[in-house]
mmCIF file of C-alpha atoms and ligand atoms in Angstrom:
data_model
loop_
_atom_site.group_PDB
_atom_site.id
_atom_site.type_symbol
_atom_site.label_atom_id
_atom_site.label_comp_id
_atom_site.label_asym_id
_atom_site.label_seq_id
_atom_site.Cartn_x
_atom_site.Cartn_y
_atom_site.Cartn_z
ATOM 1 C CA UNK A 383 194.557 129.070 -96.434
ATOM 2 C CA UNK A 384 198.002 128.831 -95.475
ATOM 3 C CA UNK A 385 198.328 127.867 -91.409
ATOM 4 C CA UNK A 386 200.793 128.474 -88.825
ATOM 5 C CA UNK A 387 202.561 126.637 -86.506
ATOM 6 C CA UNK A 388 203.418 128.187 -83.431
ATOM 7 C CA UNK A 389 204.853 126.561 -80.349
ATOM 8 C CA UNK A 390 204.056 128.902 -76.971
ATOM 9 C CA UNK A 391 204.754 128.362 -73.428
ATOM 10 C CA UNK A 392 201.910 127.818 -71.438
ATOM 11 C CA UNK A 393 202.482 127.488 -67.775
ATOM 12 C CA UNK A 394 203.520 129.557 -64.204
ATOM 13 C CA UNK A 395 206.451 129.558 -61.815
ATOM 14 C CA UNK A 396 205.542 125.971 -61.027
ATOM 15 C CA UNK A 397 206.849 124.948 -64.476
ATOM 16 C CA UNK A 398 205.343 124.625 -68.199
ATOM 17 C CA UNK A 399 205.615 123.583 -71.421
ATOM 18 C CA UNK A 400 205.756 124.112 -74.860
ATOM 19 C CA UNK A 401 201.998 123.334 -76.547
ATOM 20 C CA UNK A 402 201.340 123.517 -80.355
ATOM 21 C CA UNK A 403 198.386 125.199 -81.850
ATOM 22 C CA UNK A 404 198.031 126.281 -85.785
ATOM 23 C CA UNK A 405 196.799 129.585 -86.594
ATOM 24 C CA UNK A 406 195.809 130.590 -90.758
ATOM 25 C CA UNK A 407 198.229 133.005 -91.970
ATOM 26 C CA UNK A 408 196.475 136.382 -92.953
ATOM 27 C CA UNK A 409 198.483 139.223 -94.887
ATOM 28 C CA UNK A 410 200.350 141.197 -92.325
ATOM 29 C CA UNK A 411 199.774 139.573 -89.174
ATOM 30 C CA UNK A 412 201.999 140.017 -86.220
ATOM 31 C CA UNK A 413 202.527 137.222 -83.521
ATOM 32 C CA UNK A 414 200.084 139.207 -81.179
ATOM 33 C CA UNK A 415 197.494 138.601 -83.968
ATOM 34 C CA UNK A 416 198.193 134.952 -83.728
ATOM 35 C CA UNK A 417 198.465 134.538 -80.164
ATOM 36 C CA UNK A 418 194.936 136.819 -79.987
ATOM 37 C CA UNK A 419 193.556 134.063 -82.272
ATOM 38 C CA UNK A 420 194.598 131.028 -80.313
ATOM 39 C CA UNK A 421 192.764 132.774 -77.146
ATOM 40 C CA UNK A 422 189.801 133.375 -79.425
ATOM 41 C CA UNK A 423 189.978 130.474 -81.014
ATOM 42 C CA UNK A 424 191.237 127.487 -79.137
ATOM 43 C CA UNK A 425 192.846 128.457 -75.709
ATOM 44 C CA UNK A 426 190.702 131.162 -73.640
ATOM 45 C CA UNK A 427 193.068 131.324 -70.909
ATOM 46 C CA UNK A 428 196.081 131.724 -72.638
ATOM 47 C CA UNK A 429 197.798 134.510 -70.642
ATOM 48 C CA UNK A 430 199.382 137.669 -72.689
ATOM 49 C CA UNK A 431 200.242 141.086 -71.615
ATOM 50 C CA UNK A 432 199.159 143.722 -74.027
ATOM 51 C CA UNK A 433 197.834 147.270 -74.864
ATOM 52 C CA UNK A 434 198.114 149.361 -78.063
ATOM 53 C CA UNK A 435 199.218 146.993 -80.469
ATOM 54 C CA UNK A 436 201.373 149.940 -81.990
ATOM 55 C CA UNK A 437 204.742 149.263 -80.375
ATOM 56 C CA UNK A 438 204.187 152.016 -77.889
ATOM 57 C CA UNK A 439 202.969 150.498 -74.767
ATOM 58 C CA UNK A 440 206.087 148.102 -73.572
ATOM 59 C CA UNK A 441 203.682 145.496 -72.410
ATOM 60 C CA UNK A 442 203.833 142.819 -75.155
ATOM 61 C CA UNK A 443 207.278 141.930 -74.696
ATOM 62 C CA UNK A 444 208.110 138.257 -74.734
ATOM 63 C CA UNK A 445 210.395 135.861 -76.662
ATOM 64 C CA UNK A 446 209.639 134.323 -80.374
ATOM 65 C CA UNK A 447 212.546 131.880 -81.355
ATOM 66 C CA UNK A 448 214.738 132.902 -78.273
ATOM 67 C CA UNK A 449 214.925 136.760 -79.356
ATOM 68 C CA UNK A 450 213.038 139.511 -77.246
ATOM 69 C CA UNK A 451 210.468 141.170 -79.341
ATOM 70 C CA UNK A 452 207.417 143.621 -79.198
ATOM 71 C CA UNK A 453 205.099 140.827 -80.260
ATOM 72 C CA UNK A 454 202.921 143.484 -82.086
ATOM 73 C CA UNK A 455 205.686 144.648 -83.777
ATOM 74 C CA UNK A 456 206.684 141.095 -85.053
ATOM 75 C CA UNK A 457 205.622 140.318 -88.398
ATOM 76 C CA UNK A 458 204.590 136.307 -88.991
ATOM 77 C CA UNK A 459 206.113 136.493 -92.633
ATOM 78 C CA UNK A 460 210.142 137.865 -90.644
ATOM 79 C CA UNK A 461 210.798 133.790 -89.696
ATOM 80 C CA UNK A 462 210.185 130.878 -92.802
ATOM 81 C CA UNK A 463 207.117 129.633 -93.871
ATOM 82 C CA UNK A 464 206.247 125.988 -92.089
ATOM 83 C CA UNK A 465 208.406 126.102 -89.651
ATOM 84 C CA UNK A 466 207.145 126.080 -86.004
ATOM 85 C CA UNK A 467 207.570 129.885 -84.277
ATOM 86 C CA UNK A 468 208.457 129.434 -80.472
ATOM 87 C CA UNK A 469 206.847 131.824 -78.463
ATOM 88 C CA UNK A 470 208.211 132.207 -75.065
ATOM 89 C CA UNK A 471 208.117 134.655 -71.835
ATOM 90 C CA UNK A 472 210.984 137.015 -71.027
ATOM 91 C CA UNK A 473 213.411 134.674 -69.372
ATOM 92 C CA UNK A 474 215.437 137.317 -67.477
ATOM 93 C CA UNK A 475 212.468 137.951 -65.109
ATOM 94 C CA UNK A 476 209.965 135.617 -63.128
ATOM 95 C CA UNK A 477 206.908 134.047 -64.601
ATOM 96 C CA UNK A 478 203.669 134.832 -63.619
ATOM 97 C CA UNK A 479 201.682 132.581 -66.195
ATOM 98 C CA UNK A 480 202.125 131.256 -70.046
ATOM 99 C CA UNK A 481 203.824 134.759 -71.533
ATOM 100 C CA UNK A 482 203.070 137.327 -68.490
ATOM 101 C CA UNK A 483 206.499 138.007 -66.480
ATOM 102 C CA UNK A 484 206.676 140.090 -62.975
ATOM 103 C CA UNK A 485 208.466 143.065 -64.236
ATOM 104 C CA UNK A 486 208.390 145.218 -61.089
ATOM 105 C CA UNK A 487 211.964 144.856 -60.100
ATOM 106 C CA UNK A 488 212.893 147.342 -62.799
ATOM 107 C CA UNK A 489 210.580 150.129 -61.245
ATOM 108 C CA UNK A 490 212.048 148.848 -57.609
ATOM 109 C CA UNK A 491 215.759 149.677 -59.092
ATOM 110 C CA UNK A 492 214.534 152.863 -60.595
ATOM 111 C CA UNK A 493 213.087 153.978 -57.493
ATOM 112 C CA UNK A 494 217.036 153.737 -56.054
ATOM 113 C CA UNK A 495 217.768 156.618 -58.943
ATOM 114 C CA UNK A 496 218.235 160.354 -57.433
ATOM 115 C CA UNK A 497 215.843 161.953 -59.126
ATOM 116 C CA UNK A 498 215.901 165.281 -61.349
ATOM 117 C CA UNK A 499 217.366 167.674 -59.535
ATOM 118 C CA UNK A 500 217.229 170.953 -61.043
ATOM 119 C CA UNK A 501 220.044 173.711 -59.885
ATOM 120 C CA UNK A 502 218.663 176.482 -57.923
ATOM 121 C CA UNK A 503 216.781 179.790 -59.834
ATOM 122 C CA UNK A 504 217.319 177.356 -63.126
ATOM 123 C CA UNK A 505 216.375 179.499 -65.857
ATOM 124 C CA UNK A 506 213.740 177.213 -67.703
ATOM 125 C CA UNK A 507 214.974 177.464 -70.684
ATOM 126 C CA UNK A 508 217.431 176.136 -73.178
ATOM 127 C CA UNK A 509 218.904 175.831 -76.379
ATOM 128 C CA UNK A 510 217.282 172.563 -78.523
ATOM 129 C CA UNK A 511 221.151 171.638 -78.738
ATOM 130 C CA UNK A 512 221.311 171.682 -75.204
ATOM 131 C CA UNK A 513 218.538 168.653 -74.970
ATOM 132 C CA UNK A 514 219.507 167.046 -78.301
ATOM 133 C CA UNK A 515 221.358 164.449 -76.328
ATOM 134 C CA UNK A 516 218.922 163.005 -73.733
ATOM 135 C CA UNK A 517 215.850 163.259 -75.760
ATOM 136 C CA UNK A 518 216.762 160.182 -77.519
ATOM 137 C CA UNK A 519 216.463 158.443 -73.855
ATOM 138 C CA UNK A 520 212.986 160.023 -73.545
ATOM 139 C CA UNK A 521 211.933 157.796 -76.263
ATOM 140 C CA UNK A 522 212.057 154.648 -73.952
ATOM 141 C CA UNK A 523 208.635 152.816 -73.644
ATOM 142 C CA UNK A 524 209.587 150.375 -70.569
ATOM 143 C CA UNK A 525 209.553 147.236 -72.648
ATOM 144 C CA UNK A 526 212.651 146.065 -70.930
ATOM 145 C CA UNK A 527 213.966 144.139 -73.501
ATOM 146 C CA UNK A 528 217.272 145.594 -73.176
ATOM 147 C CA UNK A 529 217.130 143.849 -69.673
ATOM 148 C CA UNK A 530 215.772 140.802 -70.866
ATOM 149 C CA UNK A 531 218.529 140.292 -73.556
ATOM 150 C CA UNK A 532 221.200 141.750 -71.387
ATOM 151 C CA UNK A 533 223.417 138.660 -70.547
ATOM 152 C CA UNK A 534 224.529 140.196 -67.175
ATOM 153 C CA UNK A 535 220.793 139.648 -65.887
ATOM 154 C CA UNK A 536 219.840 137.134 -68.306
ATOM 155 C CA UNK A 537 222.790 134.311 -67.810
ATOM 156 C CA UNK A 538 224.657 135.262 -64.762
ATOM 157 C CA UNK A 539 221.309 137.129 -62.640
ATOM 158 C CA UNK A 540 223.219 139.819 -61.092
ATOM 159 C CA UNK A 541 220.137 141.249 -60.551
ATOM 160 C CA UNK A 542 221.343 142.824 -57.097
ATOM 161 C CA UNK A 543 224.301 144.282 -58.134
ATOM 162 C CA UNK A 544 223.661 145.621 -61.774
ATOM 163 C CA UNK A 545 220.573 147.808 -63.155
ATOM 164 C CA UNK A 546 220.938 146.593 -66.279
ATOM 165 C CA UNK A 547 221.157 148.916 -69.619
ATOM 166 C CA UNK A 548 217.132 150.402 -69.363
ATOM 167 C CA UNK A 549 218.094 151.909 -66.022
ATOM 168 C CA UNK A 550 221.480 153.166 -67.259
ATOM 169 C CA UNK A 551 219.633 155.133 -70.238
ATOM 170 C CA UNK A 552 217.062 156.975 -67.496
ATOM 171 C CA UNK A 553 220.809 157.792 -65.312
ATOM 172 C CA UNK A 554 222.128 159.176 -68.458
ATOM 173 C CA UNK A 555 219.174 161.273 -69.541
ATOM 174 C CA UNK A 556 219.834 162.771 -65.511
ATOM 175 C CA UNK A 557 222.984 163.091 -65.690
ATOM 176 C CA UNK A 558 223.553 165.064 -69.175
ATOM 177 C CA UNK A 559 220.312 166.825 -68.425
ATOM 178 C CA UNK A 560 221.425 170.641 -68.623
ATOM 179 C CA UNK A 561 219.854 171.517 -65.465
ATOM 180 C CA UNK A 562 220.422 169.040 -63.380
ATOM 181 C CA UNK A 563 222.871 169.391 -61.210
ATOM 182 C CA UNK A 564 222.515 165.995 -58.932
ATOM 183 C CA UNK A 565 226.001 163.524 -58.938
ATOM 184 C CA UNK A 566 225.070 160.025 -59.291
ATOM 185 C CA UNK A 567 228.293 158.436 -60.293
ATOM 186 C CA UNK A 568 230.064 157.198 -57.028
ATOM 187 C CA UNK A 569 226.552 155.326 -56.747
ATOM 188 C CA UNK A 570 226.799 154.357 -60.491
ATOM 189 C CA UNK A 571 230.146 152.939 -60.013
ATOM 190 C CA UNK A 572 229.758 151.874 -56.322
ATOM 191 C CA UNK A 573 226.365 150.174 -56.164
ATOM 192 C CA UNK A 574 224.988 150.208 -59.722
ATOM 193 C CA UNK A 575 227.588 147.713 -61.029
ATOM 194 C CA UNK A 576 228.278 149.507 -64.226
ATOM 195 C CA UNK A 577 231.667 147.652 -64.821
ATOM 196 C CA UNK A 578 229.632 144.472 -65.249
ATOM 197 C CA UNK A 579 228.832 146.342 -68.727
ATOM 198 C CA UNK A 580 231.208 144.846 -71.497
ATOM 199 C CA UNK A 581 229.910 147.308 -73.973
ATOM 200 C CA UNK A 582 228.600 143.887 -76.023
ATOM 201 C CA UNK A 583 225.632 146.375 -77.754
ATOM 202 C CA UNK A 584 222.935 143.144 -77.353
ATOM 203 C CA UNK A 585 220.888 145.908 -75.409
ATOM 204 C CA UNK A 586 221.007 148.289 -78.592
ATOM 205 C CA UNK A 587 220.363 145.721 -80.950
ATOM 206 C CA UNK A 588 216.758 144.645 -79.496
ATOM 207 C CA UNK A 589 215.483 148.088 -78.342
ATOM 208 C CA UNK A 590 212.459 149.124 -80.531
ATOM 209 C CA UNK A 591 212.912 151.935 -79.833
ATOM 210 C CA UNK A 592 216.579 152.352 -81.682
ATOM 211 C CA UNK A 593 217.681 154.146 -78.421
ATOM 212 C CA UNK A 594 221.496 153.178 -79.089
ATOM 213 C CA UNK A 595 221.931 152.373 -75.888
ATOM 214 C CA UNK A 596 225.738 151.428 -75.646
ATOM 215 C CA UNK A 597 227.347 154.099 -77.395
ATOM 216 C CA UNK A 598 225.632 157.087 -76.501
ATOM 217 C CA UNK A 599 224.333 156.177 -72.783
ATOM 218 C CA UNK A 600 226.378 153.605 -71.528
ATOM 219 C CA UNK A 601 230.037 154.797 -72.908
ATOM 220 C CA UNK A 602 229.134 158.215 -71.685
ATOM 221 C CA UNK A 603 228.687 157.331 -68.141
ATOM 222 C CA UNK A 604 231.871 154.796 -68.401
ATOM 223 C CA UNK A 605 234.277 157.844 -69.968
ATOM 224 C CA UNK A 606 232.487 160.069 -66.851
ATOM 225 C CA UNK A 607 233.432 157.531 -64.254
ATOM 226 C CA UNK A 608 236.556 157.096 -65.877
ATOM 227 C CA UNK A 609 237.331 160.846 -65.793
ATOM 228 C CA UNK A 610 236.315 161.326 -62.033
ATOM 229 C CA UNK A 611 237.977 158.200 -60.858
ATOM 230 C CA UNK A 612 240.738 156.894 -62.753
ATOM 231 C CA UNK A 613 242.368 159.968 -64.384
ATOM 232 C CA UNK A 614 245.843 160.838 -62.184
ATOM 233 C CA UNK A 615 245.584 164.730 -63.160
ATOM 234 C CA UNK A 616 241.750 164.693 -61.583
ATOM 235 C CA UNK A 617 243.328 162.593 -58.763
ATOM 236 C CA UNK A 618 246.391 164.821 -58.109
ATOM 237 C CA UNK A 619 243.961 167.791 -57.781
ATOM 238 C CA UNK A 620 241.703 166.161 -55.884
ATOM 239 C CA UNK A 621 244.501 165.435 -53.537
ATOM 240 C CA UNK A 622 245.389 168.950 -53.190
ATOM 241 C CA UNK A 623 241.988 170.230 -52.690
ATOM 242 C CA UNK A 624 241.462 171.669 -55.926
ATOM 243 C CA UNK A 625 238.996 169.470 -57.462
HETATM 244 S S1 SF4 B 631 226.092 146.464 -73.662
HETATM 245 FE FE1 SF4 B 631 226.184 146.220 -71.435
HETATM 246 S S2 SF4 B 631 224.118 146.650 -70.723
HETATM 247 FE FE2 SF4 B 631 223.992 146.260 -72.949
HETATM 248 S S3 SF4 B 631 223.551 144.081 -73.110
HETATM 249 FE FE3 SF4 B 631 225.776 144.269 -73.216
HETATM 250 S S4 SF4 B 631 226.481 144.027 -71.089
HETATM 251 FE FE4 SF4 B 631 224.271 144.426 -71.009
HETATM 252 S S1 SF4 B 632 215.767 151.337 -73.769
HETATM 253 FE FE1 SF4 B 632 214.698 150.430 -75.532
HETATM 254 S S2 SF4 B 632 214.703 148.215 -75.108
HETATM 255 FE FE2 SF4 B 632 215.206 149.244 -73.195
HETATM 256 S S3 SF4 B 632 213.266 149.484 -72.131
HETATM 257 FE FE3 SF4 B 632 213.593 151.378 -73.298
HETATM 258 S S4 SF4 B 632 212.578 151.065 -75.264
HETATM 259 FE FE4 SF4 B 632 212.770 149.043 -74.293
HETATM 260 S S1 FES B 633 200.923 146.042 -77.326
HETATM 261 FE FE1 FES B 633 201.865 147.962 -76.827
HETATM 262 S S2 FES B 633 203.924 147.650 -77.417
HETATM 263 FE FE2 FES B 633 202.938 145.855 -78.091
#
């Protein structure tokens, strides 16, 4: 039977490295398979985060050959036959041991969100074109691999001053919610670091869930900021009180 080679990080925040272990190749196997076979199999303690194993959970998120990736939803036969696959933890947030990371900063930045806030005697109920927008945000399954990619957090660790692209699809499902009436965007601008976006898509790219994160969260809240900040019309009026 045809084996594979794969190369994962084993290790906590003290440091780690690389080990090899070979795995046989079955029809259809994902990485998770393999790394669940090297636990069974050879390395009991091997530490991986996982749950349903249908790319619905968030939890298996890691790193094979540099690129974030559901590992469930990774197929062995995607990278060449022979050659070692690297599996790795997310680098963008600390290690807890071999492919586990601490991901709780993302629910401690959510947490600085204003929350839904509907306007008062809302009528509960709306047109499906009314919600067509934001429901593609609802489809987010925390697996923060938009963070992990995002080079903002990932290279320069502005992880203070920027919420990174996961947090700026839950402000834009707020914000174009149709009955929410709540104004987060001197915050957004102010203390969410939003400019530190270059609009470089990375974050779309690796979302499993196809959430196109750039173009219709990200450039949305920009052309909003934009609009209440930097257009001279909105600033005249504001000037004169009638804005
Ligand atoms: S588009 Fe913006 S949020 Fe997304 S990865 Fe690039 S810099 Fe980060
Ligand atoms: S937006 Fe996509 S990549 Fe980011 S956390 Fe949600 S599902 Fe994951
Ligand atoms: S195990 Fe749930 S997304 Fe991979």
């Amino acid at each position: 039977m045809a084996e594979a080679i794969l190369h994962v990080h084993r290790g906590d925040a003290s440091g780690g490295a690389l080990e090899e272990y070979r795995v046989p190749l079955e029809e259809g196997m994902v990485v998770l398979d393999a790394i669940h076979h090297i636990q069974g199999h050879q390395a009991p303690d091997l530490a991986v985060r996982w749950n349903c194993k249908a790319a619905k959970c968030g939890s298996c998120s890691a790193e094979v050959n540099g690129r974030p990736k559901l590992l469930c939803k990774t197929r062995m036969d995607a990278y060449p036959p022979g050659a070692p696959i690297v599996v790795q933890p997310m680098r963008t947030f600390p290690i807890v041991k071999d492919l586990v990371t601490d991901v709780k900063w993302n629910y401690e930045v959510n947490k600085r969100i204003a929350p839904f806030t509907p306007k008062k005697d809302a009528e509960w109920r709306w047109m499906q074109e009314d919600i067509d927008r934001v429901q593609e945000f609802r489809k987010c399954i925390e697996c923060f691999l938009c963070q992990d990619v995002c080079h903002v957090l990932r290279d320069h660790r502005l992880h203070e001053r920027f919420i990174g692209p996961r947090v700026l699809v839950h402000v834009a499902a707020l914000e174009m919610h149709p009955l929410d009436v709540a104004d987060r965007l001197p915050e957004l601008r102010a203390e969410h670091g939003i400019g530190f976006c270059n609009i470089t898509k990375c974050c779309t790219t690796v979302c499993p869930e196809g959430i196109t994160i750039t173009d219709n969260a990200i450039i949305p809240l920009k052309e909003r900021l934009v609009d209440r900040f930097y257009d001279p019309i909105r600033s005249f009026m504001r000037m004169i009180g009638i804005d």
